[in-house]
Amino acid sequence: MKLSALSKALALFRELDPDASVQKLQVFLAVAEVGSAGTTHQALIEELDMSKSHVSKTVADLTMLAHDKERGLDLIRSDVDPMNMRYRIIKLTSKGERLAEKLREIP
């Protein structure tokens, strides 16, 4: 990826959240990359080399209701895994899908 493309991706993300951290963008991109199958907290922890608490907080910030009970970005959703109720599957929302598509179109 060219640096100009990375800069454009950050700018698009910051249109939604002017104070967005790089880690928030990393989590969003990791979820977008896996597609409709979704991913888990544990997979994000391992892939991004982040602490469990940091991944949990960041995932919450990207959902409809942020970790501090404020309105979140509504870019991802966290659903209970029907095969194992102790786990959650993290997927993009339709709003997240639209942002991911815009990011994919960056030359």
Coordinates of C-alpha atoms in Angstrom, one line a residue:
M1 CA 0.0 0.0 0.0
K2 CA 1.3 3.5 -0.9
L3 CA 1.7 6.0 1.9
S4 CA -0.8 8.3 0.2
A5 CA -3.4 5.5 0.2
L6 CA -2.8 5.0 3.9
S7 CA -3.2 8.7 4.6
K8 CA -6.5 8.7 2.6
A9 CA -7.7 5.7 4.6
L10 CA -6.9 7.5 7.9
A11 CA -8.7 10.7 6.6
L12 CA -11.8 8.7 5.7
F13 CA -11.9 7.0 9.1
R14 CA -11.3 10.3 10.9
E15 CA -14.4 11.8 9.2
L16 CA -16.4 9.5 11.4
D17 CA -14.2 9.9 14.5
P18 CA -11.9 12.9 14.5
D19 CA -10.1 11.5 17.6
A20 CA -9.7 7.9 16.2
S21 CA -6.6 6.1 17.3
V22 CA -4.5 4.0 15.0
Q23 CA -5.5 0.9 17.1
K24 CA -9.2 1.6 16.4
L25 CA -8.4 1.7 12.7
Q26 CA -6.4 -1.5 13.0
V27 CA -9.3 -3.4 14.7
F28 CA -11.7 -2.1 12.1
L29 CA -9.5 -3.2 9.2
A30 CA -8.9 -6.6 10.8
V31 CA -12.6 -7.2 11.1
A32 CA -13.2 -5.9 7.5
E33 CA -10.5 -8.2 6.2
V34 CA -12.1 -11.4 7.5
G35 CA -15.4 -10.6 5.8
S36 CA -18.8 -12.1 6.6
A37 CA -17.4 -15.0 8.6
G38 CA -16.4 -12.5 11.4
T39 CA -13.7 -12.9 13.9
T40 CA -13.3 -13.2 17.7
H41 CA -11.7 -11.1 20.4
Q42 CA -9.0 -13.7 20.8
A43 CA -8.2 -13.7 17.1
L44 CA -7.9 -9.9 17.2
I45 CA -5.7 -10.1 20.4
E46 CA -3.3 -12.5 18.6
E47 CA -3.3 -10.8 15.2
L48 CA -2.9 -7.3 16.4
D49 CA -0.7 -8.0 19.5
M50 CA -3.0 -6.0 21.7
S51 CA -4.1 -6.6 25.3
K52 CA -7.4 -8.2 26.0
S53 CA -8.7 -5.1 27.7
H54 CA -7.6 -2.8 24.9
V55 CA -9.3 -5.0 22.2
S56 CA -12.5 -5.1 24.3
K57 CA -12.5 -1.3 24.7
T58 CA -11.8 -0.7 21.1
V59 CA -14.4 -3.2 19.9
A60 CA -16.9 -1.5 22.1
D61 CA -16.0 1.9 20.7
L62 CA -16.6 0.6 17.2
T63 CA -20.1 -0.9 18.1
M64 CA -23.3 1.1 18.5
L65 CA -22.8 1.6 22.2
A66 CA -19.2 2.6 23.2
H67 CA -17.4 1.3 26.3
D68 CA -18.3 4.5 28.2
K69 CA -22.0 4.1 27.4
E70 CA -21.8 6.9 24.9
R71 CA -22.9 6.5 21.3
G72 CA -20.4 4.4 19.4
L73 CA -19.4 4.4 15.8
D74 CA -21.7 1.5 14.8
L75 CA -19.1 0.1 12.4
I76 CA -19.0 -3.4 13.9
R77 CA -21.3 -5.6 15.8
S78 CA -20.5 -8.2 18.4
D79 CA -23.0 -11.2 18.4
V80 CA -23.1 -14.2 20.7
D81 CA -21.5 -17.3 18.9
P82 CA -24.4 -19.7 18.5
M83 CA -22.0 -22.6 18.7
N84 CA -20.4 -21.5 22.0
M85 CA -22.3 -18.9 24.0
R86 CA -19.1 -17.9 25.9
Y87 CA -17.7 -16.3 22.7
R88 CA -18.7 -13.4 20.5
I89 CA -18.4 -13.1 16.8
I90 CA -17.4 -9.7 15.6
K91 CA -18.6 -8.6 12.1
L92 CA -19.1 -5.3 10.2
T93 CA -22.4 -3.6 10.3
S94 CA -23.9 -2.2 7.0
K95 CA -22.3 1.1 7.9
G96 CA -19.0 -0.6 8.4
E97 CA -19.4 -2.4 5.1
R98 CA -19.9 0.9 3.3
L99 CA -16.7 2.3 4.9
A100 CA -14.7 -0.8 4.1
E101 CA -15.8 -0.5 0.5
K102 CA -14.7 3.1 0.3
L103 CA -11.3 2.1 1.8
R104 CA -11.0 -0.7 -0.8
E105 CA -11.5 1.8 -3.6
I106 CA -8.5 4.0 -2.6
P107 CA -5.9 3.6 -5.3

